[in-house]
XYZ file of C-alpha atoms in Angstrom:
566
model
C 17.231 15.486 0.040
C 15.221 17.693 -2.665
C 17.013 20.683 -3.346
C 14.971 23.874 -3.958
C 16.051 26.319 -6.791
C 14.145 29.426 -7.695
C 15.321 33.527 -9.577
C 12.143 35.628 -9.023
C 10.511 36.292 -6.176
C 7.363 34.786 -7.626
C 9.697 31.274 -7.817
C 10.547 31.870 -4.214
C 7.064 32.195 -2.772
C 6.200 28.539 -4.433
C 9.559 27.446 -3.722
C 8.853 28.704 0.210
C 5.651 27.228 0.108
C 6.826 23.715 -0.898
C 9.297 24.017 1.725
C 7.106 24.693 4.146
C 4.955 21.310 3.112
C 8.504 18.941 2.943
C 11.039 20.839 6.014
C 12.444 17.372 6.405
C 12.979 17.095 2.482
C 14.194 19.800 1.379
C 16.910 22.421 1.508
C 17.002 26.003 -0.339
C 19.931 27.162 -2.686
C 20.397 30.500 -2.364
C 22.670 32.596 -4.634
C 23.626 33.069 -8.105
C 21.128 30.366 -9.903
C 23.778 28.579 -12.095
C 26.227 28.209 -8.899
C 23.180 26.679 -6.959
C 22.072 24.286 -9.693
C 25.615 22.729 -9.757
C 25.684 22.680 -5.622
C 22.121 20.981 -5.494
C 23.120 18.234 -8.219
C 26.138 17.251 -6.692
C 24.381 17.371 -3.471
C 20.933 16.216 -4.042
C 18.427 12.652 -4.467
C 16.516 15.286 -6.446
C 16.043 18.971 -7.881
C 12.938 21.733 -7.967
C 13.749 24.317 -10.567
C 11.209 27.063 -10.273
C 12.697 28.601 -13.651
C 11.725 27.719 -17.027
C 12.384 24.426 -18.240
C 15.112 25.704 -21.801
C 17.485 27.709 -18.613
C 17.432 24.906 -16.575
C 18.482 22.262 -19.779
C 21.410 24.790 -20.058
C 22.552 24.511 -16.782
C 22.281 21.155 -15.994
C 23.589 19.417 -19.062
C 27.273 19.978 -18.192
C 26.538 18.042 -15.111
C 24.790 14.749 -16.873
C 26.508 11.618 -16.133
C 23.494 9.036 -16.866
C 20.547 8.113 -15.975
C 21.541 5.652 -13.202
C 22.970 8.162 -11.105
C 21.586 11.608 -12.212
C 19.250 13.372 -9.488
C 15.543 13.713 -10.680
C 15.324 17.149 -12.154
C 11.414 19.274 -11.883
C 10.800 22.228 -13.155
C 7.984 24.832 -12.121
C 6.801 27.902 -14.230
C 6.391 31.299 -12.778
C 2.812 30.928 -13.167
C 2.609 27.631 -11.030
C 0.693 25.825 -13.017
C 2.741 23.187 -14.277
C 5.388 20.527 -12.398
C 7.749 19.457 -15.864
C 9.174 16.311 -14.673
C 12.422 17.506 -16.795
C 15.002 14.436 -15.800
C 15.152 10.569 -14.740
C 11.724 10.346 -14.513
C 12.330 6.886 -12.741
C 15.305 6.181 -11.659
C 15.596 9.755 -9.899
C 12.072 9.642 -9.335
C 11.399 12.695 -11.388
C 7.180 11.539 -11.951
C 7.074 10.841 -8.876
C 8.437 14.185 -7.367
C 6.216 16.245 -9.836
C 2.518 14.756 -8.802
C 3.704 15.194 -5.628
C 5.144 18.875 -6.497
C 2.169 19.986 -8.051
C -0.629 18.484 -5.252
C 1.028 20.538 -3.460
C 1.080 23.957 -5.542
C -1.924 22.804 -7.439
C 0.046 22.682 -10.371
C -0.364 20.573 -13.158
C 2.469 17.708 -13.418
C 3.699 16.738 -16.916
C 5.309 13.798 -17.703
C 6.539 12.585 -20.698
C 7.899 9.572 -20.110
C 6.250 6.616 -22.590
C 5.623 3.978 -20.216
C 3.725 6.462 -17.697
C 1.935 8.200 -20.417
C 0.143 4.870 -21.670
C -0.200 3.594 -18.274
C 2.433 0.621 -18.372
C 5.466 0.483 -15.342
C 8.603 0.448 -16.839
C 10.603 -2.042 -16.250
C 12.959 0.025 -14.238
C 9.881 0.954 -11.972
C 9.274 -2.565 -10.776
C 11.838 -2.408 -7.816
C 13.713 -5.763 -8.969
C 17.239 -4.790 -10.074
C 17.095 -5.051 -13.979
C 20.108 -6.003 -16.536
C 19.802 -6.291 -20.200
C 17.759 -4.557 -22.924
C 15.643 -2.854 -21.156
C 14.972 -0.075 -23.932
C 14.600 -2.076 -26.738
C 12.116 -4.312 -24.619
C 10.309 -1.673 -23.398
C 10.004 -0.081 -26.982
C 8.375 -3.267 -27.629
C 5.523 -3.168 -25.063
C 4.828 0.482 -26.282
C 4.275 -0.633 -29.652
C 2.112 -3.566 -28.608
C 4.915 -6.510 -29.697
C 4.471 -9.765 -28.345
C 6.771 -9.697 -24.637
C 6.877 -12.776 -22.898
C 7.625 -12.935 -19.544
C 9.610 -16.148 -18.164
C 9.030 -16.675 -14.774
C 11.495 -18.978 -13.304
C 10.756 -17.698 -9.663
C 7.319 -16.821 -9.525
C 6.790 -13.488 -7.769
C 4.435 -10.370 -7.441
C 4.539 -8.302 -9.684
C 2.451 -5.375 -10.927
C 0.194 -5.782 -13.878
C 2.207 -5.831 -17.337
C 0.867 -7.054 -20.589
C 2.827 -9.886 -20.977
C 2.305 -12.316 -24.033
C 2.606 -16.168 -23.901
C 5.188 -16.321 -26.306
C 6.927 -13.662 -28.692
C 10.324 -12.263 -29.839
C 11.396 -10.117 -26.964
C 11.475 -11.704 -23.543
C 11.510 -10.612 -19.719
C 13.499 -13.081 -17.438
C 12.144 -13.472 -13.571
C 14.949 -14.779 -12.545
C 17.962 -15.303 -9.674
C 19.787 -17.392 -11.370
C 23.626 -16.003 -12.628
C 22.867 -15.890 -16.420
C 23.459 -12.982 -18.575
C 20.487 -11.342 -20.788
C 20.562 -12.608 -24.216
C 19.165 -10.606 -27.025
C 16.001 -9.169 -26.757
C 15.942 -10.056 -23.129
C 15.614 -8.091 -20.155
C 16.178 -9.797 -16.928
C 14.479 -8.873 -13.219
C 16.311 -10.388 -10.500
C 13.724 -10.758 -7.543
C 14.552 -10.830 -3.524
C 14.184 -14.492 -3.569
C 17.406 -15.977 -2.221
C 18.595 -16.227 1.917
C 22.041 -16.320 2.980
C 22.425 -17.616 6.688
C 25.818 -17.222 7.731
C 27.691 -17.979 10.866
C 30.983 -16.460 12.266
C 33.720 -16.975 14.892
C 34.037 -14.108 16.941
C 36.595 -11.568 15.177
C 35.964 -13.059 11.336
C 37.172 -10.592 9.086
C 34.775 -9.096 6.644
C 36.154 -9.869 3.873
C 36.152 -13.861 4.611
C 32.431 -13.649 5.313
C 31.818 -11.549 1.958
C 34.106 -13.627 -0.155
C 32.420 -16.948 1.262
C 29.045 -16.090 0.537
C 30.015 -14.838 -3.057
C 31.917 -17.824 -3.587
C 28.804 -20.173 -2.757
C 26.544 -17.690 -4.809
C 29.145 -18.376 -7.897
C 29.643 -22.295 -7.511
C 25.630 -22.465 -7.442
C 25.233 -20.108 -10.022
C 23.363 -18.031 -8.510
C 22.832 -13.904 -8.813
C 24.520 -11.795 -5.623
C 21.306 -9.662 -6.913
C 18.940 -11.693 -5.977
C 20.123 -11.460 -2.063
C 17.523 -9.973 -0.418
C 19.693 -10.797 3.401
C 21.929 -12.642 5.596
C 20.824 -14.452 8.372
C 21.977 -15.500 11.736
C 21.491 -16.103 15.506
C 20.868 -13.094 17.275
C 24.166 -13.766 19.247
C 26.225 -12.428 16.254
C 23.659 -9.780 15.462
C 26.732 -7.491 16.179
C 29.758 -9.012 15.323
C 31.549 -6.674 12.660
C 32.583 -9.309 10.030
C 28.603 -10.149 9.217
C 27.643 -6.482 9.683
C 30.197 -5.192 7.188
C 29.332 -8.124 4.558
C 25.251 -6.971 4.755
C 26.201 -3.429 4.711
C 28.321 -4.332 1.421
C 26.119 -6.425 -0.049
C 22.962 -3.807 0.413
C 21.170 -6.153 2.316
C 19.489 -6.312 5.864
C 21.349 -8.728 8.695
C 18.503 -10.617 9.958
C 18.609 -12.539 12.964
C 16.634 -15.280 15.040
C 16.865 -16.613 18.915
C 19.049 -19.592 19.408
C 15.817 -21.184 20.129
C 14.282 -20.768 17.009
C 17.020 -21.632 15.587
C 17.455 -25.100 17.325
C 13.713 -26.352 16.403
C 14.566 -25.922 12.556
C 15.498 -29.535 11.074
C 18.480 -29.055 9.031
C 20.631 -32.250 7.019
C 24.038 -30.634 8.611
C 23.871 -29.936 12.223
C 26.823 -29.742 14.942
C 28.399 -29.784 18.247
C 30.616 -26.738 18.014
C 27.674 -23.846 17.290
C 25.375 -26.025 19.986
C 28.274 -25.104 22.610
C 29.061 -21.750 21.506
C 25.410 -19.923 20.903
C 23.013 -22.799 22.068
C 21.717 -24.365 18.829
C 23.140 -27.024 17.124
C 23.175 -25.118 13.491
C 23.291 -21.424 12.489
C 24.116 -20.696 8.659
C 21.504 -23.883 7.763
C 18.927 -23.054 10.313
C 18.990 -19.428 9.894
C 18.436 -19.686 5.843
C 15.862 -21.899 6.509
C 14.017 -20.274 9.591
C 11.041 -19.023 6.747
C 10.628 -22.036 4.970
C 12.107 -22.688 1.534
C 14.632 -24.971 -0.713
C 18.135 -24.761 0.631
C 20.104 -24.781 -2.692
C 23.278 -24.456 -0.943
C 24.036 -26.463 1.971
C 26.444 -25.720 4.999
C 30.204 -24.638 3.489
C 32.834 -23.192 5.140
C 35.333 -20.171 4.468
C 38.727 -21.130 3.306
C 41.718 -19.233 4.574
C 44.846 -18.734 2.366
C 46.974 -18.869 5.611
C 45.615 -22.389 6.513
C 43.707 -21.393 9.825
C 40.816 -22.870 10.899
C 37.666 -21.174 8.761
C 35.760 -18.344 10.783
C 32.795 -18.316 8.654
C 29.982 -20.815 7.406
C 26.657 -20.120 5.096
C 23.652 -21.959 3.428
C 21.839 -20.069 0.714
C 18.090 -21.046 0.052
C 15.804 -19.777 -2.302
C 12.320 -18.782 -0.359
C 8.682 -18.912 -1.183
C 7.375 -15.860 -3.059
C 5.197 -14.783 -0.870
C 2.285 -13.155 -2.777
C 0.510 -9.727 -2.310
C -2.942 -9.035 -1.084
C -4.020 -5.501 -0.796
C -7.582 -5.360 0.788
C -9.034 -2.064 -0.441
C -11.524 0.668 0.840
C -13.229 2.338 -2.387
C -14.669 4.990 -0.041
C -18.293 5.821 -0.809
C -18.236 6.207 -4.585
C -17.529 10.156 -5.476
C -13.969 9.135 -7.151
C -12.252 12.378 -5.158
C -12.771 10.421 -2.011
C -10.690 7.545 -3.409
C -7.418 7.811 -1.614
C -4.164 8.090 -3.205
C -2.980 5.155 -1.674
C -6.292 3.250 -3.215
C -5.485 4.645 -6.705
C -1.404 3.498 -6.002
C -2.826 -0.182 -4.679
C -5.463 -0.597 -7.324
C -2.382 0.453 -10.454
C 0.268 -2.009 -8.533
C -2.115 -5.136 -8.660
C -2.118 -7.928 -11.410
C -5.281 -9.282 -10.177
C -8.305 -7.229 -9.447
C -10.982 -8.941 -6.995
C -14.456 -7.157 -6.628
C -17.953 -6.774 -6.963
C -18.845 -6.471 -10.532
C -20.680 -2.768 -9.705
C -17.571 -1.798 -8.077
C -15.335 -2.852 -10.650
C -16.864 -0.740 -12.648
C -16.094 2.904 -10.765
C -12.411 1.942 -11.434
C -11.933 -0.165 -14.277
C -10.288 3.550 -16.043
C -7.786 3.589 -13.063
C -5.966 -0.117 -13.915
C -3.117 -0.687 -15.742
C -3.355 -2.780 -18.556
C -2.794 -6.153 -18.582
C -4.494 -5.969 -14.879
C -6.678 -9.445 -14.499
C -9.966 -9.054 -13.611
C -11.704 -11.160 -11.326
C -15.678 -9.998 -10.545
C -18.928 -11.402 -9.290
C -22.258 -10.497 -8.754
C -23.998 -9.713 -5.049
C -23.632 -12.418 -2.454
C -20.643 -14.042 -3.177
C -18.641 -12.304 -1.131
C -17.010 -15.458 0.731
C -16.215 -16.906 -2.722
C -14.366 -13.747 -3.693
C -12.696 -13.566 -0.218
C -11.414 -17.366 -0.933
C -10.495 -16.460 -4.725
C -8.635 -13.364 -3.863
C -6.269 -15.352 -1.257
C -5.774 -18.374 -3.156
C -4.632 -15.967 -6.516
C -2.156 -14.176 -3.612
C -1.067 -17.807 -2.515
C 0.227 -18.353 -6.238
C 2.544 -15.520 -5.816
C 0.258 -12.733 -7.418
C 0.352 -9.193 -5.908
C -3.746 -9.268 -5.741
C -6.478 -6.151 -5.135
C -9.386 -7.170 -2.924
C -11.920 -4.546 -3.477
C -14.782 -2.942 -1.315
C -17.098 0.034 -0.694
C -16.370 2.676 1.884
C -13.486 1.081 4.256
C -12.729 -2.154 3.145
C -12.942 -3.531 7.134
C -16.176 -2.436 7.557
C -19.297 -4.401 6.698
C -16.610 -5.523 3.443
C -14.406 -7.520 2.438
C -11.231 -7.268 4.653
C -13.044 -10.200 7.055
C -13.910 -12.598 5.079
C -10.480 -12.746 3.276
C -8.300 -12.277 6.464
C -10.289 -15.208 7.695
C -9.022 -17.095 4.942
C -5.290 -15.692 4.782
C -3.120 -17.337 6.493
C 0.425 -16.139 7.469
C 1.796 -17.298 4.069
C 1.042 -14.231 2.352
C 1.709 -10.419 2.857
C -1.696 -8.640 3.825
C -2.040 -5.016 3.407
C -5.360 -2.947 4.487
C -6.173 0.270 2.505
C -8.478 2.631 4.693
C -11.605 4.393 2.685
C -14.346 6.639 3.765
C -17.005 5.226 4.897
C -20.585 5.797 4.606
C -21.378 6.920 8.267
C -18.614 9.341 7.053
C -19.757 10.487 4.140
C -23.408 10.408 5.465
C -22.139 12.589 8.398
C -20.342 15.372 6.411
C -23.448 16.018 4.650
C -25.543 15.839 7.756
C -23.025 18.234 9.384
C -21.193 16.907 12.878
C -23.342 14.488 14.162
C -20.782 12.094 14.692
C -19.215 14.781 17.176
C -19.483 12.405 20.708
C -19.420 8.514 20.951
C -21.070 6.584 18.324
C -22.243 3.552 16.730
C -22.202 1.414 13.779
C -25.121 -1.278 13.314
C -26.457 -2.967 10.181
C -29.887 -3.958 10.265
C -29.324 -6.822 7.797
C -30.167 -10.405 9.710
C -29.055 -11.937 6.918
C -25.445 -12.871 8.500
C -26.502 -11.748 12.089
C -29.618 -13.169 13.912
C -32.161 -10.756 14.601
C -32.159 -11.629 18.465
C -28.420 -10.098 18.925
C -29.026 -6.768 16.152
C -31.768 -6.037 18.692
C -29.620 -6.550 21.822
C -26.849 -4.305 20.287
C -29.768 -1.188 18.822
C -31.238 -1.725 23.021
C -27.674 -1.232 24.114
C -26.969 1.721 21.828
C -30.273 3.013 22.847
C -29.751 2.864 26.627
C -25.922 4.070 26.956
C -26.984 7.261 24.951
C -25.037 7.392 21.860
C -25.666 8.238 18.257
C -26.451 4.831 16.164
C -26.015 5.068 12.466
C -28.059 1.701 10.695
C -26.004 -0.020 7.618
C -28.244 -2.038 5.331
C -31.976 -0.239 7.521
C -34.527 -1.153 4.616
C -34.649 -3.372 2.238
C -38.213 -5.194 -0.103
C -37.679 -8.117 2.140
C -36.400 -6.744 5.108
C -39.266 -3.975 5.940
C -39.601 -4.364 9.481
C -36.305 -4.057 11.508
C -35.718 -0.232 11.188
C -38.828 0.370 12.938
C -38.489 -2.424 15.332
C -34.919 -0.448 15.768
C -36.387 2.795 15.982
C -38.987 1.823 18.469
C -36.661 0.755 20.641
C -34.523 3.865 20.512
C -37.743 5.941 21.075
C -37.944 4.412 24.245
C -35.054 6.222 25.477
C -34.820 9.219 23.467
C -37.652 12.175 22.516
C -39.353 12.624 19.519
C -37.367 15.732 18.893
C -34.565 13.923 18.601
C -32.749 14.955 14.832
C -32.496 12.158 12.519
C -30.807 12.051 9.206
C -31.089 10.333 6.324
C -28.512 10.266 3.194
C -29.165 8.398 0.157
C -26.210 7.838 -1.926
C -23.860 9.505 -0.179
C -20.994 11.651 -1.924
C -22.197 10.379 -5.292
C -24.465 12.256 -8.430
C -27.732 11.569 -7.180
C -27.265 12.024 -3.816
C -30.159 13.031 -1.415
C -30.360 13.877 2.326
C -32.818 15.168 5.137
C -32.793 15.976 8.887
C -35.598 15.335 10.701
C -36.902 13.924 13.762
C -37.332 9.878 15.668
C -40.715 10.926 16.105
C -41.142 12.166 12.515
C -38.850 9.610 10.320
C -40.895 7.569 8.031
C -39.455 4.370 6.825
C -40.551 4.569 3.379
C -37.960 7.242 2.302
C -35.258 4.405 3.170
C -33.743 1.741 1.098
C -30.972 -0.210 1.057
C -28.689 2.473 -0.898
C -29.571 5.004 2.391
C -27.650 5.427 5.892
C -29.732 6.452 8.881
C -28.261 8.620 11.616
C -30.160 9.029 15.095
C -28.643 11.238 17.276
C -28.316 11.162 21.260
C -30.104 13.083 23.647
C -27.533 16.085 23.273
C -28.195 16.536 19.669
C -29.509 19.704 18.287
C -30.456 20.501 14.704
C -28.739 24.092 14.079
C -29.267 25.886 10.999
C -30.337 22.647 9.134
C -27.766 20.545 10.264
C -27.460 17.775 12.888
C -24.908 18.678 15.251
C -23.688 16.502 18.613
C -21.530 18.435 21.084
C -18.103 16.676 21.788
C -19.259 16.985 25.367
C -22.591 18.145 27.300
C -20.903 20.433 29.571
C -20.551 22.555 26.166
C -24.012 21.966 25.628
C -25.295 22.927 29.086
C -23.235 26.215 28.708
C -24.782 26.911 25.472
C -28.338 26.504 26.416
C -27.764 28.688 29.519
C -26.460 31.644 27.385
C -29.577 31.095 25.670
């Protein structure tokens, strides 16, 4: 919960509005300001202060406790125009909470914290739990010291300039060692903990087995990222209450599943009891991985038969692969969740032209991987196989990524060994269309003209089915030096089933500087203005050109009605 703080009435009108934006989020504290600073803390994930930032320093540093546990503190001005991320910037999510503050208000956010200011995560940002010198290792990246990172488990991770060797050190690791000096170690989600249970097994046998097995192996109760089981026990207390106190998800699989794994311990007594001959084994091992600690049983002080078995294995890092939608070019239609994917990745996969709109927007250290036109497939292959080594990988592309881009090739080469994630971007026909005006309004179509991946015989079949089922075509890829003749085969064959009248547009470089566009008619359209870097838009037989613009109804009853008022 964000609690909202404000003195004057101007802080309450910004304070309302942001309210009004988060209702879920938020909660006002009303009443004497010092009184509802204290409540909020003590109450609150984070603060908004809309006071200045010395009064709120005053009344919050009684209340400091460290940065670990303090809320994340913001401060507006009267004025709005600035979001002061005051207090734990990351671990209370502070930065965070003042972009987000000041999109909002259209304030400006401020943040001061090093790492964000020169554009490299901190080490406390990289959601691994971190142990050891984390300031003195970060001081070291800020001042451009050799770090090198050790990577005993490999794993995604965003884009850090890391050195091959050097003084300070940052250790991936799950193993239970502590950080020497110099040393910062990241403990990643790598390690599975299938357990089985009698019915009734207390929770503190089932918590004290698995952190017994995670000791003997020496290995990190950090590094847990769930228990496993058959879904038979999904709700039996004593493996609830161990996940709940370990901070970890209880995950759980069919006894079916379960019974197809091959395991080097199975048994009799959990193939009578749930159907499948092993539980803590199979269940650790259901996603593939090396089981570092095989089948062990609990061991009761009272000298009853155990109630609780486990397996821990370490699993596959499964790498990252963010397929993602540039939108047409202007950078303000790049969405925030672009510019968030394209900071997060360590590898950057793209077009060379493309790579160069957003080169400024990567963090440094960020690998980059480009290519010239018409290698798409190879990029498509080079961008899974760098996910398949564990890399958290951006696969870039114009408009929407899934559309005439890059999100087929590479999904045709992903397999289920990786995490895929699709980033949506405006597309052309978009972008084309809110210049045009609403032609888009009613049923439409995509086409490229391009027979360079498509034969020509089934482009045609598509523009003649377009054509006779009356909806608005916009051509991808119409006109190229080599390719001359297909938009006017296409045209022709709408003309057959549409007037001369009928608007057209054309947009050249849509959203970006030297953008260019005109309406005009199928009977009027000459091929010559068109190139490859141009979208062409043919309406339907209900389009109209109003006022300059190309507008389709959303139905032709509305259109029928219009014309008779006419």
């Amino acid at each position: 919960m964000i609690g909202l703080i404000s003195a004057t009435a101007a802080g309450a009108a910004a304070r309302d509005r942001l309210a009004a934006a988060w209702p879920d989020r938020t909660r006002v504290y009303d009443g004497p300001v010092a009184d509802a600073v204290r409540r909020a803390f003590a109450e609150c994930e984070q603060l908004v202060c809309f006071l200045a930032t010395g009064a709120v320093v005053r009344l919050v540093a009684p209340l400091l406790a460290g940065k670990t546990t303090d809320p994340g503190v913001v401060c507006v001005d009267e004025a709005g125009r600035y979001a002061v991320a005051l207090l734990s910037g990351h671990g209370g999510g502070a930065n965070d909470l003042a972009r987000a503050a000041g999109e909002v208000l259209g304030a400006e956010p401020v943040v001061t914290t090093a790492t964000d200011a020169v554009g490299i995560p901190g080490l406390d940002t990289l959601g691994l739990p971190v142990e050891g010198d984390v300031a003195g290792v970060t001081r070291a990246l800020l001042d451009g010291e050799p770090v090198a990172l050790a990577a005993e488990v490999p794993w995604p991770l965003p884009p850090v300039p890391f050195a091959a060797e050097g003084a300070h050190t940052v250790r991936l690791t799950d193993r239970a060692v502590a950080a020497g000096e110099r040393e910062v170690l990241l403990r990643p989600p790598s390690l599975v903990v299938g357990v089985g249970a009698s019915r009734g097994a207390p929770v503190e046998e089932v918590l004290g087995l698995v952190e017994g097995a995670l000791r003997d192996a020496g290995l990190s109760v950090r590094s847990v990222a769930e228990l496993a089981t058959v879904d038979a026990k999904a709700g039996e207390p004593g493996l609830v209450g161990a996940a709940e106190r370990l901070g970890v998800p209880l995950v759980t699989y069919t006894a079916e599943e379960l019974a197809a794994i091959e395991v080097p311990n199975p048994s009799d007594a959990p193939l009578a009891a749930v159907g499948t001959p092993s539980v803590a084994e199979a269940a650790a091992l259901a996603r593939g991985g090396e089981l570092l600690v095989p089948k062990r049983k609990s061991e009761r002080a009272d000298g009853q038969p155990a109630m609780a078995t486990c397996a821990v294995v370490r699993r596959p890092a499964r790498g990252r692969l963010a397929v993602v939608g540039l939108g047409p070019g202007a950078r303000d239609l790049l969405t925030p969740r672009a510019r968030a994917e394209l900071r997060r990745a360590s590898v950057l996969v793209g077009l060379d032209q493309y790579v160069d709109q957003i080169r400024d927007l990567l963090r440094p250290g960020t690998r980059i991987l480009e290519s010239g036109l018409g290698a798409e497939e190879e990029r498509a292959r080079t961008a899974v196989a760098e996910a398949r080594k564990g890399q958290a990988v951006a696969l870039i592309g114009s408009g929407d990524a899934g559309v005439y881009a890059m999100a087929s090739p590479a999904l045709a080469e992903a397999s289920d060994d990786i995490d895929v994630i699709g980033v949506p971007g405006v597309t052309a026909a978009l972008a084309a269309a809110a210049v045009l005006g609403a032609p888009l309004g009613h049923d439409h179509v995509s086409i490229s003209l391009s027979d360079l991946h498509t034969p020509w015989e089934v482009i045609e079949r598509r523009v003649r089915a377009a054509a006779e089922a009356d909806i608005v075509v916009t051509f991808y890829n119409p006109r190229s030096r080599g390719r001359d003749w297909q938009l006017p085969k296409a045209l022709g064959i709408l003309a057959e089933h549409r007037a001369p009248t009928t608007p057209v547009g054309v947009v050249r470089q849509a959203s970006r500087p030297d953008e260019s566009s005109r309406v005009t008619t199928l009977g009027e359209l000459d091929p010559a203005w068109v190139d490859m870097m141009t979208v062409v838009t043919v309406g339907n037989t209900a389009t109209r050109t109003i006022a300059g613009r190309m507008v389709t109804p959303r139905g032709y009853r509305w259109q029928t009605t219009a014309e008779e008022a006419r």
